Each structure stands twice: as C-alpha cells, then as structure tokens.
PDB file of C-alpha atoms and ligand atoms in Angstrom:
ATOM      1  CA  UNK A   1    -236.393  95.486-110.497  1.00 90.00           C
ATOM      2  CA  UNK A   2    -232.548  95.055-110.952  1.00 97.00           C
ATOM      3  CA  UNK A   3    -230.149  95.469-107.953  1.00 98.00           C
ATOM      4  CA  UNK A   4    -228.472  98.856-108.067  1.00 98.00           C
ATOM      5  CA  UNK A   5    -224.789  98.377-108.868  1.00 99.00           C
ATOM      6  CA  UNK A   6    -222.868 101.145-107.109  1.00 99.00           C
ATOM      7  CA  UNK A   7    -219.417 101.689-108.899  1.00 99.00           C
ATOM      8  CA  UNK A   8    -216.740 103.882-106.836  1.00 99.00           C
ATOM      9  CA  UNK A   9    -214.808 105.122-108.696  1.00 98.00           C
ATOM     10  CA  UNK A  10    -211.366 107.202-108.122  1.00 98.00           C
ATOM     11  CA  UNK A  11    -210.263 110.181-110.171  1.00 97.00           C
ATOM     12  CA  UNK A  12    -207.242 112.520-110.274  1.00 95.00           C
ATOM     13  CA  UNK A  13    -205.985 115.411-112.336  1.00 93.00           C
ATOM     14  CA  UNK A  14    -203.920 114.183-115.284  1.00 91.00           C
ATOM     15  CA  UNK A  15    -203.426 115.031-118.546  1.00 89.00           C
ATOM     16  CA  UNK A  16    -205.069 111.408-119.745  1.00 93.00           C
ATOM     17  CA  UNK A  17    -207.952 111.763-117.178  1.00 95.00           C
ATOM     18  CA  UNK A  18    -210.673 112.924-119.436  1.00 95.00           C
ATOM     19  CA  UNK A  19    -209.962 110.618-122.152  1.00 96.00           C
ATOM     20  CA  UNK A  20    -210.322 107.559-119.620  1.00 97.00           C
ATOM     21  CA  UNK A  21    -213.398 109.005-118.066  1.00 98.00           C
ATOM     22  CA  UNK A  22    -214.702 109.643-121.525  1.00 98.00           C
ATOM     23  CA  UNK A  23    -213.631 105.446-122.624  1.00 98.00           C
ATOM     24  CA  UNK A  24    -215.265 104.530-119.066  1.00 98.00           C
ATOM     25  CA  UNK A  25    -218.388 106.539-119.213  1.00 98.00           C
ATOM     26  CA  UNK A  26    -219.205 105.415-122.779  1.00 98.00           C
ATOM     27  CA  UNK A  27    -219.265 101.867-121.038  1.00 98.00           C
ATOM     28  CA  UNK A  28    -221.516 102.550-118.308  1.00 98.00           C
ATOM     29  CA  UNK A  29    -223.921 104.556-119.909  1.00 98.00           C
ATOM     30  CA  UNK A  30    -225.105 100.910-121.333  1.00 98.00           C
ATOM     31  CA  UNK A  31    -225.344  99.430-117.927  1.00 98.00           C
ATOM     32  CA  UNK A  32    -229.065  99.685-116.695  1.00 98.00           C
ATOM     33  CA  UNK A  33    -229.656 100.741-112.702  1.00 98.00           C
ATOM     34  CA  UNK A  34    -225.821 102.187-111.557  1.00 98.00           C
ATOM     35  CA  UNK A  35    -225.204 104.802-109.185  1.00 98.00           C
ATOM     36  CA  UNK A  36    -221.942 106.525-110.673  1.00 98.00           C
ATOM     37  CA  UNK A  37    -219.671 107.715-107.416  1.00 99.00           C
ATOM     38  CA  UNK A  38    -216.906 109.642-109.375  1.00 98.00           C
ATOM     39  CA  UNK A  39    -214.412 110.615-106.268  1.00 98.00           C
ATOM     40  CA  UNK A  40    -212.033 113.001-107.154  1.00 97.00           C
ATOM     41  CA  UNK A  41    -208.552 112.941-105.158  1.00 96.00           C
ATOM     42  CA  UNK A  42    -208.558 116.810-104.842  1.00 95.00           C
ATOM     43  CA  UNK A  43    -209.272 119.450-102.030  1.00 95.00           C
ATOM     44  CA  UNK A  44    -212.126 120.012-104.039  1.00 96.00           C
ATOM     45  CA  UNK A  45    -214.530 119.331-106.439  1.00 97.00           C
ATOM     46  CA  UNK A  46    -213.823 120.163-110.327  1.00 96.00           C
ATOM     47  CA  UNK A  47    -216.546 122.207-112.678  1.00 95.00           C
ATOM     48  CA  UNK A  48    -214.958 120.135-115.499  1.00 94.00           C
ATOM     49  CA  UNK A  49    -215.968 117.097-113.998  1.00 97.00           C
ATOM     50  CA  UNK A  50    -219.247 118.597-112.935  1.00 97.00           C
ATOM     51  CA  UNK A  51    -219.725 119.209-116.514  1.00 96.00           C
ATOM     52  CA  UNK A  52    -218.300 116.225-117.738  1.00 97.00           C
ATOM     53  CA  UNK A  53    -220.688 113.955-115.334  1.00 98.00           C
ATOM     54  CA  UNK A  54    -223.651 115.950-116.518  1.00 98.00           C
ATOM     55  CA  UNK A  55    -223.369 115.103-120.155  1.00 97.00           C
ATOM     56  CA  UNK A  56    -223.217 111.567-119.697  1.00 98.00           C
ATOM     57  CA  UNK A  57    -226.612 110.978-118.535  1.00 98.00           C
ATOM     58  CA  UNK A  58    -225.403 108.777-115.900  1.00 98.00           C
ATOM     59  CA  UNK A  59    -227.032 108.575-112.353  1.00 98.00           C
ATOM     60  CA  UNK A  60    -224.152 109.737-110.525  1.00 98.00           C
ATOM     61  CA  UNK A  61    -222.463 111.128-107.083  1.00 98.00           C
ATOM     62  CA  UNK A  62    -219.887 113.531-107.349  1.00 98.00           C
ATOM     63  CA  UNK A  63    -217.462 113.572-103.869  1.00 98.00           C
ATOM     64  CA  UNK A  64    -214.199 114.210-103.573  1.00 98.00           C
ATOM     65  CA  UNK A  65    -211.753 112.733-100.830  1.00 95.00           C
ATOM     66  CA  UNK A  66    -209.177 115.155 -99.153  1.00 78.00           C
ATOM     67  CA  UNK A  67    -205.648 113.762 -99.653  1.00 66.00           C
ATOM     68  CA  UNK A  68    -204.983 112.775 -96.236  1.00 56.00           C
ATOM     69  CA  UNK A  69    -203.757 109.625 -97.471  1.00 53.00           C
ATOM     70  CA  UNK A  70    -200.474 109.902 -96.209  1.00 52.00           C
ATOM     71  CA  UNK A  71    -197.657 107.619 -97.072  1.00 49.00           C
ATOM     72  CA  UNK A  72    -196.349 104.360 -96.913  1.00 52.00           C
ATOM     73  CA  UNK A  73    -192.797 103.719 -97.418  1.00 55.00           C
ATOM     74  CA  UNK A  74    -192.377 106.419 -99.529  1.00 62.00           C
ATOM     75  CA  UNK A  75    -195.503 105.238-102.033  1.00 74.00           C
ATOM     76  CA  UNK A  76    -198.744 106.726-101.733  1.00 82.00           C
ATOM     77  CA  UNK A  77    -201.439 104.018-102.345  1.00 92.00           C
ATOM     78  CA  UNK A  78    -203.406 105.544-105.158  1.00 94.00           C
ATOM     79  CA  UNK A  79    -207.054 106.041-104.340  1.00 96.00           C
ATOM     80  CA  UNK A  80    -207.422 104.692-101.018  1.00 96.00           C
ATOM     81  CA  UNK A  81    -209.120 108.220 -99.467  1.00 96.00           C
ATOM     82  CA  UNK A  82    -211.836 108.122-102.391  1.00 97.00           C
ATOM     83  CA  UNK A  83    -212.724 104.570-101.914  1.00 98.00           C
ATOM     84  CA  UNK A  84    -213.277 105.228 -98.127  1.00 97.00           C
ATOM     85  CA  UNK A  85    -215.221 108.278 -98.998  1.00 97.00           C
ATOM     86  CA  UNK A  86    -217.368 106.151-101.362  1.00 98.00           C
ATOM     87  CA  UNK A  87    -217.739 103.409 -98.380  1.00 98.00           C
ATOM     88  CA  UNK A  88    -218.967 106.201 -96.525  1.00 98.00           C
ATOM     89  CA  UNK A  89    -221.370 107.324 -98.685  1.00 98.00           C
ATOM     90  CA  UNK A  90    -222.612 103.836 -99.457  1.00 98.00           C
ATOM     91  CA  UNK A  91    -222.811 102.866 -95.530  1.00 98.00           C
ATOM     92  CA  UNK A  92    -225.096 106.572 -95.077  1.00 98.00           C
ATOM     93  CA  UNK A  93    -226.748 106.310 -98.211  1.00 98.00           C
ATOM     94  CA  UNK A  94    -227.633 102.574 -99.687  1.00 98.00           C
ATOM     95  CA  UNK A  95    -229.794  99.738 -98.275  1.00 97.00           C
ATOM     96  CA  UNK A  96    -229.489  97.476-100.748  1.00 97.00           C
ATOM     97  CA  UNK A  97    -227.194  96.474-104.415  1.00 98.00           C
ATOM     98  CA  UNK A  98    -223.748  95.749-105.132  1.00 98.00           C
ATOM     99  CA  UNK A  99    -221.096  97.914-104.422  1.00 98.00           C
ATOM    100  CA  UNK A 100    -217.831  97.706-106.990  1.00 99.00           C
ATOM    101  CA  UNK A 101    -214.729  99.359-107.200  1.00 99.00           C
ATOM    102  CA  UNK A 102    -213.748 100.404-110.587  1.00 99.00           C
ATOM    103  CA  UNK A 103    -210.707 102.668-111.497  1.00 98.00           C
ATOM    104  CA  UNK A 104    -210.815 105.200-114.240  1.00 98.00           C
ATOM    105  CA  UNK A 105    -208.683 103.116-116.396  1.00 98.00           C
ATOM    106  CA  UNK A 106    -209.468  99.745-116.613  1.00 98.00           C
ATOM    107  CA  UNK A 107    -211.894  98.222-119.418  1.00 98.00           C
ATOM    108  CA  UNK A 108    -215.062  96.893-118.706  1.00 98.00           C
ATOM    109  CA  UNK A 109    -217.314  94.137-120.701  1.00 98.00           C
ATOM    110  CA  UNK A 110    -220.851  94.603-120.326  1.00 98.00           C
ATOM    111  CA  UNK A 111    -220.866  91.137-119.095  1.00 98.00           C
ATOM    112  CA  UNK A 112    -219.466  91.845-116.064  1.00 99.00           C
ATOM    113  CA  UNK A 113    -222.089  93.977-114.856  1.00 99.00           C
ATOM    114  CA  UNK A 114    -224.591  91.116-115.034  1.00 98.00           C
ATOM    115  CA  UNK A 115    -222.275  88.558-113.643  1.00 98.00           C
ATOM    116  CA  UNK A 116    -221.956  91.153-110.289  1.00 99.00           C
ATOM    117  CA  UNK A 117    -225.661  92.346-109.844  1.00 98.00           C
ATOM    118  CA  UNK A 118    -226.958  89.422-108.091  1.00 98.00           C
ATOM    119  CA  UNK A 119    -223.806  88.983-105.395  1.00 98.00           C
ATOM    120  CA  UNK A 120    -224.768  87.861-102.286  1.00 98.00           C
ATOM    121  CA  UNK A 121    -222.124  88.136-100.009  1.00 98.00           C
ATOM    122  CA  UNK A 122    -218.762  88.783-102.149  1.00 98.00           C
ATOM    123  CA  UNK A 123    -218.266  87.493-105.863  1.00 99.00           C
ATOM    124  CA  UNK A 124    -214.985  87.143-108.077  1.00 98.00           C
ATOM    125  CA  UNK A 125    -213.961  86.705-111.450  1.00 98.00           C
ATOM    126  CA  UNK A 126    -210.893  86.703-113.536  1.00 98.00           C
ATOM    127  CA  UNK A 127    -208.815  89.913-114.453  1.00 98.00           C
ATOM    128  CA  UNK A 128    -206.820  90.692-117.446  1.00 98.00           C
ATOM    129  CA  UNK A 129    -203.460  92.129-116.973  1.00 97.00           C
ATOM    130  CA  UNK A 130    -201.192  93.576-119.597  1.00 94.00           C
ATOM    131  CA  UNK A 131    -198.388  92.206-117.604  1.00 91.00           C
ATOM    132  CA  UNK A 132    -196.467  88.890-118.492  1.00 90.00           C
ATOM    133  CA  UNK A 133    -198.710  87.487-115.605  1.00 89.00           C
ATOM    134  CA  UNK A 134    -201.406  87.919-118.157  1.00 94.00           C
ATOM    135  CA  UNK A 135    -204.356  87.431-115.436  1.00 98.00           C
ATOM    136  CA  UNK A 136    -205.326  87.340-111.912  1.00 98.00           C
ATOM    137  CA  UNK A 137    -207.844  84.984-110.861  1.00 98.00           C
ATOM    138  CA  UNK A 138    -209.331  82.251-108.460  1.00 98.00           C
ATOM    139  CA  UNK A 139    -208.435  79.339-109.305  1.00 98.00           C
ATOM    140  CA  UNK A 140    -211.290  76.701-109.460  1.00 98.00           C
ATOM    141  CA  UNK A 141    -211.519  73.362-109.762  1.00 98.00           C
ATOM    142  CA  UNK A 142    -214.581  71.100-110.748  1.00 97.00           C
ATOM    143  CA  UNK A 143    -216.291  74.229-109.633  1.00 96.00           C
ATOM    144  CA  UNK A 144    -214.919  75.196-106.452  1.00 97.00           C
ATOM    145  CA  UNK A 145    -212.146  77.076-105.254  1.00 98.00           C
ATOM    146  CA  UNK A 146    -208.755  75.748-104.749  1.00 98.00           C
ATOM    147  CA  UNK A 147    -206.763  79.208-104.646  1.00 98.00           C
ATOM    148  CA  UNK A 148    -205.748  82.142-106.382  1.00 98.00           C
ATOM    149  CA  UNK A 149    -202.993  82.833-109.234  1.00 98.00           C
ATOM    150  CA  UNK A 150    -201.581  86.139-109.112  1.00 97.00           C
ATOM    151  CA  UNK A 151    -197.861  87.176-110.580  1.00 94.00           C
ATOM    152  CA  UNK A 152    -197.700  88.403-106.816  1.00 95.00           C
ATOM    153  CA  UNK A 153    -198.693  86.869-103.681  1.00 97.00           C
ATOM    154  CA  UNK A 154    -197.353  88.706-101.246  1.00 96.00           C
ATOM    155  CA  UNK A 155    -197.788  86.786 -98.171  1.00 97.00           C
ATOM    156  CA  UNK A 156    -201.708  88.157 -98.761  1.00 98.00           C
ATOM    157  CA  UNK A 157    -205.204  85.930 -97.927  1.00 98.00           C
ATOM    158  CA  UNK A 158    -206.732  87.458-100.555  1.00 98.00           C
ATOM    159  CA  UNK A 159    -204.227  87.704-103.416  1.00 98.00           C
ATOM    160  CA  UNK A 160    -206.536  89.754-105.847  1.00 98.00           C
ATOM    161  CA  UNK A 161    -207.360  92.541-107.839  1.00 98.00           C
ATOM    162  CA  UNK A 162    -209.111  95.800-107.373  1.00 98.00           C
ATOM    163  CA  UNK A 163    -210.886  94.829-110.127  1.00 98.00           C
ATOM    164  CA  UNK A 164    -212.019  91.475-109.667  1.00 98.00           C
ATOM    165  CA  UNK A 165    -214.612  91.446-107.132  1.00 99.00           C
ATOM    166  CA  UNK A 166    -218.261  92.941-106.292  1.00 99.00           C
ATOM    167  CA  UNK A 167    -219.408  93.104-102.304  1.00 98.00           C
ATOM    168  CA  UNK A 168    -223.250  93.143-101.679  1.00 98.00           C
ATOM    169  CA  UNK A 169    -224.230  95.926-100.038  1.00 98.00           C
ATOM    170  CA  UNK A 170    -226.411  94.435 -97.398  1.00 98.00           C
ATOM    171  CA  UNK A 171    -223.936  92.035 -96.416  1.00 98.00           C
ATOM    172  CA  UNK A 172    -221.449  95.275 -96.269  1.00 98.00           C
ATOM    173  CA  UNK A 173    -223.483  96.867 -93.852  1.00 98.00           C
ATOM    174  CA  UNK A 174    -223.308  93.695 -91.476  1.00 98.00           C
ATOM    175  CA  UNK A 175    -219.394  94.845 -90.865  1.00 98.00           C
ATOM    176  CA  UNK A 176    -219.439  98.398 -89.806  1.00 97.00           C
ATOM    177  CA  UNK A 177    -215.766  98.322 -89.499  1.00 96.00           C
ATOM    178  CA  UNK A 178    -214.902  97.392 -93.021  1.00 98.00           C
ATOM    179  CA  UNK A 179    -212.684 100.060 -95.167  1.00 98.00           C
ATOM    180  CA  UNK A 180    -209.422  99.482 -96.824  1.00 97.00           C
ATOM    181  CA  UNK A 181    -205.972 100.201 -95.807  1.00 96.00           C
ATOM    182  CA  UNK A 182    -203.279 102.944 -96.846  1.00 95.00           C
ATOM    183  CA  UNK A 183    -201.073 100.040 -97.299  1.00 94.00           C
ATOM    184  CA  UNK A 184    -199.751  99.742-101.004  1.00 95.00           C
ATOM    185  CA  UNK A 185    -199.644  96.362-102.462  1.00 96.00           C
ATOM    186  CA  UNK A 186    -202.155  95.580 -99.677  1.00 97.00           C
ATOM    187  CA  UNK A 187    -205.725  97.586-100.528  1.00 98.00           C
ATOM    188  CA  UNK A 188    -207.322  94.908-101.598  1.00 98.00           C
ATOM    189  CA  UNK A 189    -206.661  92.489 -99.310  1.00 98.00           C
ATOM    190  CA  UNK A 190    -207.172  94.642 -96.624  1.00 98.00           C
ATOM    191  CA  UNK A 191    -211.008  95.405 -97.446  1.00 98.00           C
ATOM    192  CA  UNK A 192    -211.689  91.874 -98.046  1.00 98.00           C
ATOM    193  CA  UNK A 193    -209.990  90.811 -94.407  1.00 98.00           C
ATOM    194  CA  UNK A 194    -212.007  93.274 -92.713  1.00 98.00           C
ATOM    195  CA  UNK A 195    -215.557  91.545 -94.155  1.00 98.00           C
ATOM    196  CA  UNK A 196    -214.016  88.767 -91.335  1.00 98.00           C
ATOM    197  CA  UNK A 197    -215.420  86.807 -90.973  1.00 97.00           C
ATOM    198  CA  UNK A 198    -215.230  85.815 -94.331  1.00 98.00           C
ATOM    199  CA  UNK A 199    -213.040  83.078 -96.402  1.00 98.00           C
ATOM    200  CA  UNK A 200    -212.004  82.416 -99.656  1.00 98.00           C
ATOM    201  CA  UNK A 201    -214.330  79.393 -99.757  1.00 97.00           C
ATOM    202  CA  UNK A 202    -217.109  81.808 -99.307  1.00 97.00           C
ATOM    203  CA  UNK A 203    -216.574  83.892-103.201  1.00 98.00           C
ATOM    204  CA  UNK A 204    -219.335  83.618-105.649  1.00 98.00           C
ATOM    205  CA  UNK A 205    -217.213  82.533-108.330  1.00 98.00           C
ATOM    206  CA  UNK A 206    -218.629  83.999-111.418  1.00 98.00           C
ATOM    207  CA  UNK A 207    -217.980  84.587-114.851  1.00 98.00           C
ATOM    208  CA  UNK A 208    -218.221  81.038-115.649  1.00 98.00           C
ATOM    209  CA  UNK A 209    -216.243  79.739-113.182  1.00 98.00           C
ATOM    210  CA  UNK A 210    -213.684  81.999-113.660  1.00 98.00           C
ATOM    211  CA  UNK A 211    -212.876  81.088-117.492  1.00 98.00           C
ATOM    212  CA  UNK A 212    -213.790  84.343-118.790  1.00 98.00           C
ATOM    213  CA  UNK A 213    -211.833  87.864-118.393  1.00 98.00           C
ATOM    214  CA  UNK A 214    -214.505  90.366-118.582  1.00 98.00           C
ATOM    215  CA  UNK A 215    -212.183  93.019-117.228  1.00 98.00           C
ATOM    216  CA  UNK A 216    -208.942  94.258-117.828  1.00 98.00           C
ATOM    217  CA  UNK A 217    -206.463  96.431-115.579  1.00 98.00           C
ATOM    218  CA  UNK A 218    -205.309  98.450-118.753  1.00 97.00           C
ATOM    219  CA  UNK A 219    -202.985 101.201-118.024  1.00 95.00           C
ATOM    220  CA  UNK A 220    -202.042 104.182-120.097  1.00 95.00           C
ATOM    221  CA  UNK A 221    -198.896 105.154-120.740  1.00 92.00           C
ATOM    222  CA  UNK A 222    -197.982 108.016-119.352  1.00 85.00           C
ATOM    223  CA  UNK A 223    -196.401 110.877-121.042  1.00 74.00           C
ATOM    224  CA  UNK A 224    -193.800 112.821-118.205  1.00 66.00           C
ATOM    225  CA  UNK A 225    -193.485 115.945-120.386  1.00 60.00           C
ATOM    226  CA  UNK A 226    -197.545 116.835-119.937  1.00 55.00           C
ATOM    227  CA  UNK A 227    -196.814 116.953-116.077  1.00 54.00           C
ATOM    228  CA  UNK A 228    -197.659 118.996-114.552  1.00 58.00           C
ATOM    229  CA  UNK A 229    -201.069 120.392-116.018  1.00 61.00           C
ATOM    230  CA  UNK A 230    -199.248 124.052-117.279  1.00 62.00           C
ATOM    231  CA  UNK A 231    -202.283 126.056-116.977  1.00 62.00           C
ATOM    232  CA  UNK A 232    -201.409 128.323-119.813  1.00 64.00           C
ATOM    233  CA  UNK A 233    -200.101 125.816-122.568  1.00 66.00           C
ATOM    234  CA  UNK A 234    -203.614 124.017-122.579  1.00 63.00           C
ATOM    235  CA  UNK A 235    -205.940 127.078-121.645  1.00 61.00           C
ATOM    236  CA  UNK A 236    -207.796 126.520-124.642  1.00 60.00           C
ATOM    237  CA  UNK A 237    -208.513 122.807-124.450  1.00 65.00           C
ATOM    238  CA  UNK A 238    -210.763 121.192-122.183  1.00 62.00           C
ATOM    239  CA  UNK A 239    -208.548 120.230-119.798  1.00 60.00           C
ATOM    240  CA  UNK A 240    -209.011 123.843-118.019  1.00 56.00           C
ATOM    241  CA  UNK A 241    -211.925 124.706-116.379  1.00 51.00           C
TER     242      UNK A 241
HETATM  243  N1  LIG B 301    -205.882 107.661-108.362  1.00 68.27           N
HETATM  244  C1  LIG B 301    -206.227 108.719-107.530  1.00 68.27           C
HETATM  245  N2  LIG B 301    -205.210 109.504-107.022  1.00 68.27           N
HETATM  246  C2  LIG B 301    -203.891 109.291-107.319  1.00 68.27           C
HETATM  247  C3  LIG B 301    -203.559 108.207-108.160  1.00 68.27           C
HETATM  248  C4  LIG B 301    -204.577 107.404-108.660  1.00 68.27           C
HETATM  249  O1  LIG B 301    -207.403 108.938-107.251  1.00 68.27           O
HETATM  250  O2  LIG B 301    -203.029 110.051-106.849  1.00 68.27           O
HETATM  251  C5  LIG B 301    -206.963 106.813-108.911  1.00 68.27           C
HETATM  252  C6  LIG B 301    -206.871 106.546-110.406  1.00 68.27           C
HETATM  253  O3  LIG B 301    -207.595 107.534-111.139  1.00 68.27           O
HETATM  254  C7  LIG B 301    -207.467 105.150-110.538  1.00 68.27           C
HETATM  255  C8  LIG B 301    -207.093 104.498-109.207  1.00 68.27           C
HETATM  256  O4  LIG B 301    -206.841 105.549-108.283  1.00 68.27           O
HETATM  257  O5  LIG B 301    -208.882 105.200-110.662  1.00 68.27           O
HETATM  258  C9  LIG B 301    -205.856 103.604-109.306  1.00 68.27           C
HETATM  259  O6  LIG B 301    -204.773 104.383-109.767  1.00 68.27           O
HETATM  260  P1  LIG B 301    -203.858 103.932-110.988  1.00 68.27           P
HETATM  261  O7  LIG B 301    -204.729 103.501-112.115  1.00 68.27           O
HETATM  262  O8  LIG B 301    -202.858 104.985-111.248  1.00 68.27           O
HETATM  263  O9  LIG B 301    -203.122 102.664-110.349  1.00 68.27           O
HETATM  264  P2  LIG B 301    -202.645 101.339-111.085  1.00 68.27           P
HETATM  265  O10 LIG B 301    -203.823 100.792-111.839  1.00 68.27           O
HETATM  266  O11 LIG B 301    -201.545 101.739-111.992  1.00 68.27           O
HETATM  267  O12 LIG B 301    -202.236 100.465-109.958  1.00 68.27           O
HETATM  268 MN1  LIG B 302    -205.096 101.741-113.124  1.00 68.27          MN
END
C-alpha cells in the first residue's frame, strides 16, 4: 500500500514539448502508484496530448488552466495558473499522498520518488542546475538544517527550487489558503509561506541529507526560428493535431 505521489505537472505548446513529455513520461511510467496531472497552459485541452497521455499507460488527469495569469513586471511567471489548477484538483479530489510539482523539463532519478513518498509534512532535497551555481539545496549540518545555498536569494524564506520539494497531502489540506503566487522569482517561496505556519527547521531533509542530486532543472535550448508552431510547415508531423 504505497502513498500515491501526485505530480502536477505544467505544459505548453512548443515545438520541444513532445520530446520532453516523451523523456518525462518514459521516467514515470517506472514509478509505481502516481496520479499524472498534465495541465496544459491553453484555453483548452489538446487531442495530441489526449493521445499522447493515453499511450503511456500512466494513471493520469488531463486539465488545462486558462491563461489568466497576468503579468508581473513585464514577465509572466511560467506555470503558475496550472499549478493552482492542480492544487485545486488535489484539495477536491485527494485525501491522502504526496503532492509534487514537476515541470516538463527537468530530469528525474527514480530515487527521488522513493525519497518523497513517505513526506509528512514538507520534504527537500538537493537540485541540479546547469548553471555555474551548479545546485540548490538545504544546507545541513550534522544532520540538521542550517540554511539554504542558492546562486539567488532574493530576500526569500524559502530560497528553493520548484523542484526540490514534496508537500503531503494531508498536511496540505490543513491550510485551505495555500496556492502560489504570480510573482516571478517568487513561486516557490510563495507556496511554501502560505503552509504558515511552517519553518525551515520543519523540512524532511531527504536524499541523504541532502548529499545526493536526484533531480536536475535541465533546460532545452530553444530554437527561435520554430516559433511560432506554423501550422502548415509541420502538418505532417506530430506536432499537429
Ligand atoms: N510553462 C507553461 N506555460 C508557459 C511557460 C512554461 O505551462 O507559458 C510550463 C513549462 O512547460 C514547465 C514550467 O511551466 O513545465 C516551467 O517553465 P520553464 O521550464 O519554461 O521555466 P524554467 O525552468 O526555464 O524556469
Ligand atoms: Mn524548466
């Protein structure tokens, strides 16, 4: 009888977005006991991803979030509305599990599903960056927490990663008011400040203490001359409904 992980997941249009779901999916379908909630940022929902969520075999949830997530100094906070949406569904639909947030893009170790299943209130572990701050992570010493290292701070309580933390879905539903922000730079720590109350001394470090990356934020290079999708030029390929 494992926990359920739920893994919310934001999506968008993109010439690289079926090649990342593809490199993601392959991952999960290893993971015993998920819930797959695929949000797509789009008015509505696609038949390629339909079709594409079908074939994996995966137990999944296919939403999409309306973009009314606005702006914020000229930056839109990238999938903010689908994270909500997931919240939502998770708050309407879930008793118990894990809920994590895991983009399209990163990479996942198998590990790191077993390190989250069990969280009770909020666990972290380490993150892999391709950046020259090469990781984001608590910081522990003779097994507790001391802080966090991050290339960027930000003034932020909880200076972390999308990526680097599982919330248990019990303790979620103790704080009704919890969601994140449309606040780039800030989505993270937003949803973890609005689990208050709730400290950094509180994480379930995992991961063994933090010394192991089991995820990285990987990003793909992309390629401006594919944008935007020209309906025509790749009517034969997949990419087209
Ligand atoms: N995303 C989205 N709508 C957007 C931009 C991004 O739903 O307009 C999703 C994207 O698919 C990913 C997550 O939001 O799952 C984070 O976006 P991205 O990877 O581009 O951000 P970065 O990792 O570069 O900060
Ligand atoms: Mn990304």
């Amino acid at each position: 009888n494992l926990p359920v992980i739920y893994i919310v997941t934001p999506t968008y249009r993109r010439p690289e977005q079926l090649a990342e779901l593809t490199r993601m999916s392959q991952t999960l379908m290893h993971v015993q006991n998920i819930y797959w909630l695929l949000i797509e940022d789009a008015k509505e929902k696609s038949q390629m991803i339909s079709n594409f969520l079908n074939r994996t075999g995966i137990r999944f949830i296919h939403l999409h979030s309306d973009s009314t997530q606005g702006k914020y100094k000229g930056a839109k906070p990238r999938g903010v509305g689908s994270r909500n949406k997931g919240l939502k569904w998770i708050r309407e639909n879930a008793n118990d599990g894990v809920l994590y947030f895991a983009d399209d893009d990163n990479t996942y170790d198998l590990q790191l599903f077993k390190e989250m299943r069990y969280t009770k209130k909020v666990s972290m572990w380490p993150v892999g960056l391709v950046t020259q701050t090469g990781v984001s992570s608590p910081i522990v010493k003779n097994g507790k927490f001391v802080g966090f290292y991050d290339g960027w701070i930000g003034g932020r309580k909880f200076p972390v990663d999308m990526a680097g933390f599982a919330i248990n879905i019990k303790f979620l539903k103790t704080r009704p008011n919890a969601a994140m922000a449309y606040k780039l730079g800030y989505e993270e720590d937003s949803f973890l400040k609005s689990l208050a109350p709730f400290e950094p001394q509180n994480i379930e470090l995992k991961a063994d203490n933090c010394t192991k990356i089991l995820v990285w934020h990987t990003q793909t290079k992309k390629n401006p001359s594919s944008l935007p999708l020209d309906k025509k030029k790749y009517a034969d390929t997949n990419l087209i409904e």
